[in-house]
Coordinates of C-alpha atoms in Angstrom, one line a residue:
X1 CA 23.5 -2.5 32.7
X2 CA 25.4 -4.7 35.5
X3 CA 23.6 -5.2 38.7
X4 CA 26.3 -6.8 40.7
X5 CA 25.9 -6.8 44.9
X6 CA 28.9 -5.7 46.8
X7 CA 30.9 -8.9 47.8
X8 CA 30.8 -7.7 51.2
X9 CA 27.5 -6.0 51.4
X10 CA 26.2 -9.2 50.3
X11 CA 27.8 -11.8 53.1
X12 CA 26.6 -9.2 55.8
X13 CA 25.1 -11.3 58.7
X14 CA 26.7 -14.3 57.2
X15 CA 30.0 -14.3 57.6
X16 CA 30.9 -11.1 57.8
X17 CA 30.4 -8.4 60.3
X18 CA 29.9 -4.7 59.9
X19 CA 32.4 -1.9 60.1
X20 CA 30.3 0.4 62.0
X21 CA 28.8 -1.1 65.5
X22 CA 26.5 1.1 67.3
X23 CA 22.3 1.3 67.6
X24 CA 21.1 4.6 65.4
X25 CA 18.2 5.4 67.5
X26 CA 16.8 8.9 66.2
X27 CA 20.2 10.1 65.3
X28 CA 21.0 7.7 62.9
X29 CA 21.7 10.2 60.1
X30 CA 24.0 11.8 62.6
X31 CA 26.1 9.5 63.2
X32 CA 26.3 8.0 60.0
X33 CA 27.7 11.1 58.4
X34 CA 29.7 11.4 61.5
X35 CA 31.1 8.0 60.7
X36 CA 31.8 9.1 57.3
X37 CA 33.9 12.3 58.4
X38 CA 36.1 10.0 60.7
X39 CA 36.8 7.8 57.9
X40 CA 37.9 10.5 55.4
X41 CA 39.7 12.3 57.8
X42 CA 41.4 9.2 58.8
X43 CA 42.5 8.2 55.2
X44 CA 43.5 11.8 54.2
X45 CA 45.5 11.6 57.9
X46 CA 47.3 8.8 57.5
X47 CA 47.7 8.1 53.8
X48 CA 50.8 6.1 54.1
X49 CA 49.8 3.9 56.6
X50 CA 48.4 1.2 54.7
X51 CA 45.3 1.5 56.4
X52 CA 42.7 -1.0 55.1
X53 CA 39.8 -0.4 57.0
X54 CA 38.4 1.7 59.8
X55 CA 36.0 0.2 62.5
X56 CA 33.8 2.8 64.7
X57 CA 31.6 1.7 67.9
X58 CA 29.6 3.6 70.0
X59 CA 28.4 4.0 73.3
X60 CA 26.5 6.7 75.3
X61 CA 29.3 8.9 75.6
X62 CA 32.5 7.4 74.2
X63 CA 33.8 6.3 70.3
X64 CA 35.6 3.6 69.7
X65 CA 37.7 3.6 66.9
X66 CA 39.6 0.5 65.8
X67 CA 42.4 1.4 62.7
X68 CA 43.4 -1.8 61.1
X69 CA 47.0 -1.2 59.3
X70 CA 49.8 -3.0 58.0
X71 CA 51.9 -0.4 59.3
X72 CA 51.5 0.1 62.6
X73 CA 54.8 2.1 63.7
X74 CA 53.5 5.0 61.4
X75 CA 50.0 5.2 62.9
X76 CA 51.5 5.0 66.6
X77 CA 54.5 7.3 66.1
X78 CA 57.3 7.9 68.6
X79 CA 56.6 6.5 71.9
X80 CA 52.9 6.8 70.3
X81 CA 53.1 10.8 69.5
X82 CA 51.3 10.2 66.7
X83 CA 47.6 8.3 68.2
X84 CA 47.7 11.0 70.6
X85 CA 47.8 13.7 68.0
X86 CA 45.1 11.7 66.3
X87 CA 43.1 11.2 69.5
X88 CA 42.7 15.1 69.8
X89 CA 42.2 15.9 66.2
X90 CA 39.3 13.7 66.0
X91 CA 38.0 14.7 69.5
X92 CA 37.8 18.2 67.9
X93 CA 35.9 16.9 65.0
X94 CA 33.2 15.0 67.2
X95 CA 33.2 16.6 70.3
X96 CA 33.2 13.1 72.1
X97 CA 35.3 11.3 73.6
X98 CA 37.5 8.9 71.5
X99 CA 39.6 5.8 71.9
X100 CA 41.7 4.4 69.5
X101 CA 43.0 0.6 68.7
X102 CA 45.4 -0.2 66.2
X103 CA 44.8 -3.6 64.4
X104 CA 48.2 -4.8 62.8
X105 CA 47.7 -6.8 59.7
X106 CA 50.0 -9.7 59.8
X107 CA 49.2 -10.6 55.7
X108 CA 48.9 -7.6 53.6
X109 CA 48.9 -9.7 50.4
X110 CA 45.8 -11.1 51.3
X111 CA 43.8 -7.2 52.0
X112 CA 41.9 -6.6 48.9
X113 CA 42.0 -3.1 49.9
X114 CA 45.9 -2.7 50.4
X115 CA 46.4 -4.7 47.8
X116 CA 43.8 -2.5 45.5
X117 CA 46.3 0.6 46.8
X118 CA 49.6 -0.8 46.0
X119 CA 48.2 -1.4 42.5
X120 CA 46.7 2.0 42.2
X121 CA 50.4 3.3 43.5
X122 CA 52.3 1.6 40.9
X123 CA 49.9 3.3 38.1
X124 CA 50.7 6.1 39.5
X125 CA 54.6 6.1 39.4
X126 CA 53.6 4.9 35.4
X127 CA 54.6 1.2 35.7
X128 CA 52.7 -0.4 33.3
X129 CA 49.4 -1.4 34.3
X130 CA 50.0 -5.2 33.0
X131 CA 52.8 -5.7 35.3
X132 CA 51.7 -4.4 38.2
X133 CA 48.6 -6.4 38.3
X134 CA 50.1 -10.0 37.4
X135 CA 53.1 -9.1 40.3
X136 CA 49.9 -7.8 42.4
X137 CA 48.4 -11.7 41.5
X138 CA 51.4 -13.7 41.9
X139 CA 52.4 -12.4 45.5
X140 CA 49.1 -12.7 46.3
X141 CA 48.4 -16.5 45.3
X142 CA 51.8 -17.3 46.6
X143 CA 50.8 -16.1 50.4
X144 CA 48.2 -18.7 50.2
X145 CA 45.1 -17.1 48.5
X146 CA 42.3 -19.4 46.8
X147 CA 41.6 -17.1 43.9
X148 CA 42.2 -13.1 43.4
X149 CA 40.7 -11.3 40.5
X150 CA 42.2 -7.5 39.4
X151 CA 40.5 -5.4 37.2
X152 CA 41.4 -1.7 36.0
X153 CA 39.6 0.6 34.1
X154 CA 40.4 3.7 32.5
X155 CA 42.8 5.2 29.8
X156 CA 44.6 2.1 30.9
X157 CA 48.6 3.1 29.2
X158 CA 47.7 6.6 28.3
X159 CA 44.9 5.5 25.2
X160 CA 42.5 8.3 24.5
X161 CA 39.5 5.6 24.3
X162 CA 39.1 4.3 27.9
X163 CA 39.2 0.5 28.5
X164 CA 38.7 -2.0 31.0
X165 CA 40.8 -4.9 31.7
X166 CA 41.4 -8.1 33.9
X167 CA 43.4 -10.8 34.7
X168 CA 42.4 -13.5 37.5
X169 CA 43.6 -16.5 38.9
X170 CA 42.5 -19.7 41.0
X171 CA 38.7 -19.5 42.1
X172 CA 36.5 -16.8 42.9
X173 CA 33.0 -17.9 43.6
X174 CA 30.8 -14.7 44.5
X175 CA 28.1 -16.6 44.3
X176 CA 28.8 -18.7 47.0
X177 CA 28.2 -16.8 50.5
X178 CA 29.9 -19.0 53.0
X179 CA 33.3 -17.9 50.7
X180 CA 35.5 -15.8 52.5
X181 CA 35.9 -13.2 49.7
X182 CA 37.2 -9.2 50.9
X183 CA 36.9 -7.0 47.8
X184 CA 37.9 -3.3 47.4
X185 CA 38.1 -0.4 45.1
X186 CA 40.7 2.0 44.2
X187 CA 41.8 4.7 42.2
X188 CA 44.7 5.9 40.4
X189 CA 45.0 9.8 40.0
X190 CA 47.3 10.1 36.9
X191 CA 48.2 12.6 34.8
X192 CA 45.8 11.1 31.8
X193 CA 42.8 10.8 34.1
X194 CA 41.6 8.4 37.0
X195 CA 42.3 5.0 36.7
X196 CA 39.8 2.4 38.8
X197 CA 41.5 -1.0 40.1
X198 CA 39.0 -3.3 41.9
X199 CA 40.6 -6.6 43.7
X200 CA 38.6 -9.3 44.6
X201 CA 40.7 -12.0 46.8
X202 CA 39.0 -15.8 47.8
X203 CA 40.4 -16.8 51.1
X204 CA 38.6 -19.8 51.6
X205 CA 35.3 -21.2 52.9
X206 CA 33.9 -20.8 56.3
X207 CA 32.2 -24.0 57.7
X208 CA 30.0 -23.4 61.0
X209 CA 28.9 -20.3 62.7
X210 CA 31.4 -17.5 62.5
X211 CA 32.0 -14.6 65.0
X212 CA 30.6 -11.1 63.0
X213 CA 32.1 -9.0 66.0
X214 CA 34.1 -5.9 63.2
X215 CA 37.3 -6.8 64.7
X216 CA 37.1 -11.0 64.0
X217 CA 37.4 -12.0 60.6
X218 CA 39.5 -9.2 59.4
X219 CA 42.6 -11.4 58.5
X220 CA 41.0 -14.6 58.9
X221 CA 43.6 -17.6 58.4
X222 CA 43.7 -18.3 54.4
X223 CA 43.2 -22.5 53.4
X224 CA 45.7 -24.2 51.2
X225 CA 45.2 -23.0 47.7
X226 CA 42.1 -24.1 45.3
X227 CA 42.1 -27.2 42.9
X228 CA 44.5 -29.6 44.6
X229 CA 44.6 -30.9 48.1
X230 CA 48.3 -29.0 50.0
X231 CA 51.4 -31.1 49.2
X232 CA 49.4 -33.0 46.5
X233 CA 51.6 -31.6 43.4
X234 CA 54.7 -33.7 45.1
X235 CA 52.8 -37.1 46.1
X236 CA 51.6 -37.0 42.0
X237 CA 54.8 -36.0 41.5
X238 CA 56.5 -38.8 43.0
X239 CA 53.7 -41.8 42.3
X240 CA 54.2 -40.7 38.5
X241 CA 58.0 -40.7 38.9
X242 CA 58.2 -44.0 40.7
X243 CA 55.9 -45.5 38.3
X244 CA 57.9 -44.6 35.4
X245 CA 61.3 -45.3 37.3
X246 CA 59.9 -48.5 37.8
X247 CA 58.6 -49.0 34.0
X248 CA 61.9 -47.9 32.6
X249 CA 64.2 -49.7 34.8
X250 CA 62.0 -52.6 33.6
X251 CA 62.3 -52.0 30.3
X252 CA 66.1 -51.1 30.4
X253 CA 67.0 -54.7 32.5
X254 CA 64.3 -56.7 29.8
X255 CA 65.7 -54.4 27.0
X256 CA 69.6 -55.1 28.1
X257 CA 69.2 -58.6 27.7
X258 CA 66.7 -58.5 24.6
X259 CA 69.6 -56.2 23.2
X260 CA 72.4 -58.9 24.5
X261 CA 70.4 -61.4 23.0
X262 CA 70.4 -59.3 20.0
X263 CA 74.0 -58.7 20.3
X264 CA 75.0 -62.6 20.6
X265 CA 73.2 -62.9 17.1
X266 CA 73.7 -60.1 15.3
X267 CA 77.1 -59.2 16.8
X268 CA 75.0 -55.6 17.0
X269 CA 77.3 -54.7 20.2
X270 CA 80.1 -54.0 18.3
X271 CA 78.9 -51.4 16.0
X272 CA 78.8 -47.9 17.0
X273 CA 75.8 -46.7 17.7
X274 CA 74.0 -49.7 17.5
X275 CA 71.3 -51.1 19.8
X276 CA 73.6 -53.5 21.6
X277 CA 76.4 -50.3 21.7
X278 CA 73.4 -48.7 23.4
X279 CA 72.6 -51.1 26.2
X280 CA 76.7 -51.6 26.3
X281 CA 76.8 -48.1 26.6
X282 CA 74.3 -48.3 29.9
X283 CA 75.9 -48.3 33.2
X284 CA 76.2 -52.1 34.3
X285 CA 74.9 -53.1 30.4
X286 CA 77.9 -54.5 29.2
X287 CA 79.1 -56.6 32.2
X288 CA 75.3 -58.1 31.8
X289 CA 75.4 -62.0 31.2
X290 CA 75.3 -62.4 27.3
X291 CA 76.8 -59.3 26.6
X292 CA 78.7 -57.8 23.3
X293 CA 78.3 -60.8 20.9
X294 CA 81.0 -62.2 18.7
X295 CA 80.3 -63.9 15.5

């Protein structure tokens, strides 16, 4: 059996910070399952949102609840109809006071949950489940990711034996706790069953003492991408292409006159073809001094 720790669960106090901020006291259980009923109620609420996470503090006598969405103008409604309606709805449900903060997510592509969603959404509408996940990788890597790793399981393309598969790419090291990694778990409800996607997204390291306030950290600032320094593909680029620009352009001028030489012996830049026609062929290579021989 796999005994794998929660990617999140397991930088707690590290670099990350929790989602629910408030001292238990003797009505921990309370407010935990409290927590929980806010959280469902709030996904089932506002389940086109593209709400990725939900944090709750507490104090004496007031809730705090902070909804982090990509969407904001659905959460907020008309002239912000739509909070209000929300305000009440969960005032009902925990007969306390509530306020309520609306984080916008400025990079979807880099939520592990949102991006777990949008996967599970596509399964849904029966794209196949190859497709969606390497589309799901390549937006995500080009937004500036380190490393994302998708899996699905299930009857993955309707089979009646159920699989698991995965496809990753750059770096994802879970064993390293000061990497930034946000990891979630969704599923797809369709017609052959429920299909699991899990998304695991590197966003680079964190050096020196991080703020674990709920609301810091959430969309933290992703590094240049894994492997290679940022602009370094161009400066190889153009060192390897000035070097061999420099190489051939010798060899061409050393070559032309070799070939003249050759030519002035062999008469070889008169024949079609031939390696003086070549290097007369060559802009500048017959106007060189020594050029098409004549016997």
């Amino acid at each position: 059996m796999g005994q794998k720790a929660h990617p999140i669960g397991n930088r707690l106090g590290i670099i990350k910070g929790w989602d629910s901020n408030w001292f238990g006291g003797n009505h921990y259980a309370d407010k935990l399952v409290e927590d929980e009923k806010i959280r469902k109620y709030l996904s089932a609420r506002i389940n086109k949102g593209g709400v990725s996470k939900v944090v709750i503090e507490r104090t004496l006598k007031r809730i705090t609840v902070t909804i982090h969405t990509a969407r904001p103008g659905i959460v907020i409604g008309k002239g912000g109809a739509e909070v209000d309606k929300i305000k009440e709805e969960l005032k009902k449900l925990t007969k306390k006071e509530v306020q309520i903060n609306i984080f916008e997510i400025k990079r979807p592509e880099l939520d592990a949950q949102l991006v777990a969603e949008g996967i599970a959404k596509q399964l849904e509408a029966r794209i196949s489940f190859r497709r969606a996940m390497k589309t799901t990788i390549a937006s995500t890597m080009r937004m500036g990711a380190e490393g994302i790793k998708v899996m699905t399981s299930g009857r993955l393309g309707g089979a009646e034996m159920a699989r698991s598969e995965q496809y990753k790419e750059g770096r994802i090291p879970l064993h390293t706790f000061r990497a930034d990694i946000d990891y979630a778990l969704s599923e797809a409800l369709t017609t052959y069953g429920k299909i699991g996607v899990k998304v695991w997204i590197c966003k680079g390291e964190v050096y020196g003492k991080r703020d674990l306030s709920p609301n810091i950290g959430g969309t933290s600032s992703a590094s240049g991408k894994g492997g290679r320094p940022e602009g370094a593909t161009a400066g190889f680029g153009g060192r390897d292409g000035g070097r061999g620009g420099n190489e051939r352009g010798g060899d061409r001028r050393g070559g032309g006159n070799d070939r003249n030489k050759g030519g002035n012996n062999r008469g070889g830049g008169n024949r079609p073809g031939g390696p003086g026609g070549q290097g007369g062929s060559r802009p500048g290579g017959g106007n060189r001094p020594g050029g098409p021989g004549k016997r």
